[in-house]
Amino acid sequence: MRLWDVPVEDPRGSLTDERRDLLDLLDGLSDTEWIAPTGAGHWRAKDVALHLLDDDLGWLSRGRDGDQSGLLSTAGSCREFVAALDARNERWVTGAGGSSKRVGVDLLRWSGEEVRRYYDSLDLTGPSRVIWIGRGDVPRWCDLARDLTERWVHQQHIRNAVGRHGNHSRFLPQVLRTFVWAFPHPYDARAPDQKIVVTDLGDRGAWTLTRRGDGWVLDAGGARSPAAVL
């Protein structure tokens, strides 16, 4: 199954709700919690929040305003792209590190509203790119769903760091339905044609990877007698 054949799943309502939850969370953090260490490497809660601000500014600059100067090259390997992305993210967090909590949260509130307006203007069926899904075009709704996965993961970093879990897990089924599309592109296990691997997420759903030619194809649902089950 190709992503272009999948019914459109509009993630914009979830993105708006996720942003509201983030702002409520950050507003309620103490000064100590604002600089609490997280599971995102050496980043603190503050650093993760500032990284999310950078995400907003990137969407507005590259998407809304058409300024591609900050776009990273995807010509090399995935590892090279990730290394370049990590370096750019670190530069931003270091440069913005002098921002107070009030400044950071106020900017996230402003940028979140601007991003929401931009998302509302988009044609969800138009073409976009998600490097971990493949090098070809994907429907734009999938790129927005990819954005939701990143924002969900980073908000979870902050919530885990300060022990405020709330109802954040309600987005998890949608996040997993997006992440599952990462499997076919990097999965390089060699297998005979038509060999099947099942990814079973329990009540979150199941998907089947089938070897066809020199790659793997993803379909929704399970299968009888797969070679392996994840």
CSV table of C-alpha atoms in Angstrom, one decimal, residues 19-230:
chain,number,residue,atom,x,y,z
A,19,ARG,CA,-0.1,22.8,21.7
A,20,ARG,CA,-2.7,23.8,24.2
A,21,ASP,CA,-1.6,21.0,26.5
A,22,LEU,CA,2.1,22.1,26.1
A,23,LEU,CA,1.4,25.7,27.0
A,24,ASP,CA,-0.6,24.7,30.0
A,25,LEU,CA,2.2,22.4,31.1
A,26,LEU,CA,4.9,25.0,30.6
A,27,ASP,CA,2.9,27.7,32.3
A,28,GLY,CA,2.7,25.5,35.4
A,29,LEU,CA,6.4,24.7,35.7
A,30,SER,CA,8.4,26.0,38.6
A,31,ASP,CA,11.8,27.6,38.0
A,32,THR,CA,13.4,24.3,39.1
A,33,GLU,CA,11.2,22.2,36.8
A,34,TRP,CA,12.0,24.6,33.9
A,35,ILE,CA,15.6,23.5,34.0
A,36,ALA,CA,15.0,19.8,34.9
A,37,PRO,CA,17.1,17.3,33.0
A,38,THR,CA,15.2,15.2,30.4
A,39,GLY,CA,15.7,12.0,28.4
A,40,ALA,CA,16.5,14.1,25.3
A,41,GLY,CA,20.3,13.8,25.7
A,42,HIS,CA,21.7,16.7,27.7
A,43,TRP,CA,18.7,18.9,27.0
A,44,ARG,CA,16.7,20.3,29.9
A,45,ALA,CA,13.0,21.0,29.8
A,46,LYS,CA,13.8,24.5,28.8
A,47,ASP,CA,16.0,23.4,25.9
A,48,VAL,CA,13.3,21.0,24.6
A,49,ALA,CA,10.7,23.9,24.8
A,50,LEU,CA,13.1,26.2,22.8
A,51,HIS,CA,13.6,23.4,20.3
A,52,LEU,CA,9.9,23.3,19.7
A,53,LEU,CA,9.9,27.0,19.1
A,54,ASP,CA,12.6,26.5,16.4
A,55,ASP,CA,10.3,23.9,14.8
A,56,ASP,CA,7.5,26.5,14.6
A,57,LEU,CA,9.8,29.1,13.1
A,58,GLY,CA,11.0,26.6,10.5
A,59,TRP,CA,7.5,25.7,9.4
A,60,LEU,CA,6.7,29.4,9.1
A,61,SER,CA,9.9,30.4,7.3
A,62,ARG,CA,10.2,27.5,4.9
A,63,GLY,CA,6.6,26.6,4.4
A,64,ARG,CA,4.5,29.8,4.8
A,65,ASP,CA,7.2,32.2,3.6
A,66,GLY,CA,9.0,30.1,1.1
A,67,ASP,CA,12.5,30.8,2.5
A,68,GLN,CA,14.5,27.6,1.9
A,69,SER,CA,17.8,28.9,3.2
A,70,GLY,CA,17.5,26.8,6.4
A,71,LEU,CA,16.7,23.6,4.6
A,72,LEU,CA,19.2,20.8,5.1
A,73,SER,CA,20.5,18.7,2.2
A,74,THR,CA,19.1,15.2,1.9
A,75,ALA,CA,21.6,14.1,-0.7
A,76,GLY,CA,23.7,12.0,1.6
A,77,SER,CA,22.9,9.1,3.9
A,78,CYS,CA,20.3,9.1,6.6
A,79,ARG,CA,23.1,9.2,9.2
A,80,GLU,CA,24.6,12.2,7.6
A,81,PHE,CA,21.3,14.0,7.6
A,82,VAL,CA,20.6,13.2,11.3
A,83,ALA,CA,24.1,14.4,12.2
A,84,ALA,CA,23.5,17.7,10.4
A,85,LEU,CA,20.1,18.1,12.0
A,86,ASP,CA,21.4,17.4,15.5
A,87,ALA,CA,24.2,20.0,15.0
A,88,ARG,CA,21.7,22.6,13.7
A,89,ASN,CA,19.3,21.9,16.6
A,90,GLU,CA,22.1,22.3,19.1
A,91,ARG,CA,23.2,25.6,17.6
A,92,TRP,CA,19.7,27.0,18.0
A,93,VAL,CA,19.2,25.8,21.6
A,94,THR,CA,22.6,27.2,22.6
A,95,GLY,CA,21.8,30.5,20.9
A,96,ALA,CA,18.4,30.8,22.5
A,97,GLY,CA,19.5,29.6,25.9
A,98,GLY,CA,19.4,33.0,27.5
A,99,SER,CA,15.6,33.2,27.1
A,100,SER,CA,13.5,33.2,30.3
A,101,LYS,CA,10.6,30.9,30.8
A,102,ARG,CA,8.2,33.8,30.2
A,103,VAL,CA,9.8,34.8,27.0
A,104,GLY,CA,10.0,31.2,25.8
A,105,VAL,CA,6.3,30.4,26.6
A,106,ASP,CA,5.1,33.7,25.2
A,107,LEU,CA,6.9,33.1,21.9
A,108,LEU,CA,5.5,29.5,21.7
A,109,ARG,CA,2.0,30.9,22.2
A,110,TRP,CA,2.5,33.4,19.4
A,111,SER,CA,4.3,30.9,17.0
A,112,GLY,CA,1.7,28.2,17.8
A,113,GLU,CA,-1.1,30.4,16.6
A,114,GLU,CA,0.8,31.4,13.5
A,115,VAL,CA,1.5,27.8,12.7
A,116,ARG,CA,-2.1,26.9,13.2
A,117,ARG,CA,-3.2,29.5,10.7
A,118,TYR,CA,-0.6,28.2,8.2
A,119,TYR,CA,-1.7,24.6,8.7
A,120,ASP,CA,-5.3,25.6,8.1
A,121,SER,CA,-4.4,27.1,4.7
A,122,LEU,CA,-2.8,23.9,3.4
A,123,ASP,CA,-4.2,21.3,1.0
A,124,LEU,CA,-3.7,18.1,2.9
A,125,THR,CA,-3.6,16.1,-0.4
A,126,GLY,CA,-0.7,18.1,-1.9
A,127,PRO,CA,2.9,16.8,-2.0
A,128,SER,CA,5.4,17.0,0.8
A,129,ARG,CA,8.5,15.1,2.0
A,130,VAL,CA,9.3,13.0,5.1
A,131,ILE,CA,12.8,11.7,4.9
A,132,TRP,CA,12.3,8.7,7.2
A,133,ILE,CA,9.4,7.5,5.1
A,134,GLY,CA,11.3,7.7,1.8
A,135,ARG,CA,12.9,10.0,-0.7
A,136,GLY,CA,9.8,10.4,-2.8
A,137,ASP,CA,6.8,12.7,-2.2
A,138,VAL,CA,4.2,11.9,0.5
A,139,PRO,CA,0.8,13.5,1.0
A,140,ARG,CA,1.0,16.7,3.1
A,141,TRP,CA,-1.3,15.3,5.8
A,142,CYS,CA,1.4,12.8,6.5
A,143,ASP,CA,4.0,15.5,7.0
A,144,LEU,CA,1.7,17.2,9.4
A,145,ALA,CA,1.2,13.9,11.2
A,146,ARG,CA,5.0,13.6,11.3
A,147,ASP,CA,5.1,17.0,13.0
A,148,LEU,CA,2.6,15.7,15.6
A,149,THR,CA,4.9,12.8,16.4
A,150,GLU,CA,7.9,15.1,17.0
A,151,ARG,CA,5.9,17.4,19.2
A,152,TRP,CA,4.3,14.5,21.1
A,153,VAL,CA,7.7,12.9,21.8
A,154,HIS,CA,9.2,16.2,23.0
A,155,GLN,CA,6.3,17.1,25.2
A,156,GLN,CA,6.6,13.6,26.7
A,157,HIS,CA,10.3,14.3,27.4
A,158,ILE,CA,9.2,17.3,29.5
A,159,ARG,CA,6.3,15.5,31.2
A,160,ASN,CA,8.6,12.6,32.1
A,161,ALA,CA,11.2,15.0,33.5
A,162,VAL,CA,8.7,16.8,35.8
A,163,GLY,CA,6.4,13.9,36.6
A,164,ARG,CA,3.3,15.5,35.1
A,165,HIS,CA,1.9,13.0,32.7
A,166,GLY,CA,-1.7,14.3,32.3
A,167,ASN,CA,-3.7,12.8,29.5
A,168,HIS,CA,-0.9,13.1,26.9
A,169,SER,CA,-1.2,9.4,26.0
A,170,ARG,CA,-4.5,10.0,24.2
A,171,PHE,CA,-2.4,11.1,21.1
A,172,LEU,CA,-0.4,7.9,21.1
A,173,PRO,CA,-2.5,5.8,18.7
A,174,GLN,CA,-2.3,8.6,16.1
A,175,VAL,CA,1.5,8.9,16.7
A,176,LEU,CA,2.0,5.2,16.3
A,177,ARG,CA,0.0,5.1,13.1
A,178,THR,CA,2.4,7.6,11.7
A,179,PHE,CA,5.6,6.0,13.0
A,180,VAL,CA,4.7,2.7,11.4
A,181,TRP,CA,5.3,4.2,8.0
A,182,ALA,CA,9.0,4.5,8.9
A,183,PHE,CA,9.4,0.7,8.7
A,184,PRO,CA,9.5,0.0,4.9
A,185,HIS,CA,12.1,2.6,4.0
A,186,PRO,CA,15.1,1.8,6.4
A,187,TYR,CA,14.2,-1.9,6.9
A,188,ASP,CA,17.0,-3.7,5.0
A,189,ALA,CA,16.5,-7.3,6.0
A,190,ARG,CA,17.0,-9.6,3.1
A,191,ALA,CA,14.3,-12.1,2.5
A,192,PRO,CA,12.7,-14.2,-0.3
A,193,ASP,CA,9.9,-12.5,-2.3
A,194,GLN,CA,6.5,-12.5,-0.6
A,195,LYS,CA,8.1,-13.1,2.9
A,196,ILE,CA,5.9,-11.5,5.6
A,197,VAL,CA,6.8,-9.7,8.8
A,198,VAL,CA,4.0,-8.5,11.1
A,199,THR,CA,4.2,-5.5,13.4
A,200,ASP,CA,1.5,-5.9,16.1
A,201,LEU,CA,0.8,-3.0,18.4
A,202,GLY,CA,-2.1,-4.7,20.1
A,203,ASP,CA,-5.2,-2.4,20.4
A,204,ARG,CA,-3.2,0.2,18.5
A,205,GLY,CA,-3.4,-1.9,15.3
A,206,ALA,CA,-1.3,-4.3,13.3
A,207,TRP,CA,0.6,-3.9,10.0
A,208,THR,CA,2.2,-6.3,7.6
A,209,LEU,CA,5.5,-5.8,5.8
A,210,THR,CA,5.8,-7.9,2.6
A,211,ARG,CA,8.9,-8.4,0.6
A,212,ARG,CA,8.3,-7.5,-3.0
A,213,GLY,CA,11.2,-7.2,-5.4
A,214,ASP,CA,14.1,-5.4,-3.7
A,215,GLY,CA,12.1,-3.7,-0.9
A,216,TRP,CA,9.3,-4.0,1.6
A,217,VAL,CA,5.7,-2.9,1.2
A,218,LEU,CA,3.5,-1.9,4.2
A,219,ASP,CA,-0.2,-2.9,4.5
A,220,ALA,CA,-2.7,-2.5,7.3
A,221,GLY,CA,-3.8,-5.6,9.2
A,222,GLY,CA,-2.1,-8.8,10.3
A,223,ALA,CA,-1.3,-12.0,8.3
A,224,ARG,CA,-1.3,-15.8,8.9
A,225,SER,CA,2.0,-17.6,9.4
A,226,PRO,CA,4.4,-14.6,9.1
A,227,ALA,CA,8.1,-15.2,9.2
A,228,ALA,CA,8.4,-12.9,12.2
A,229,VAL,CA,6.2,-10.8,14.5
A,230,LEU,CA,7.3,-7.6,16.2
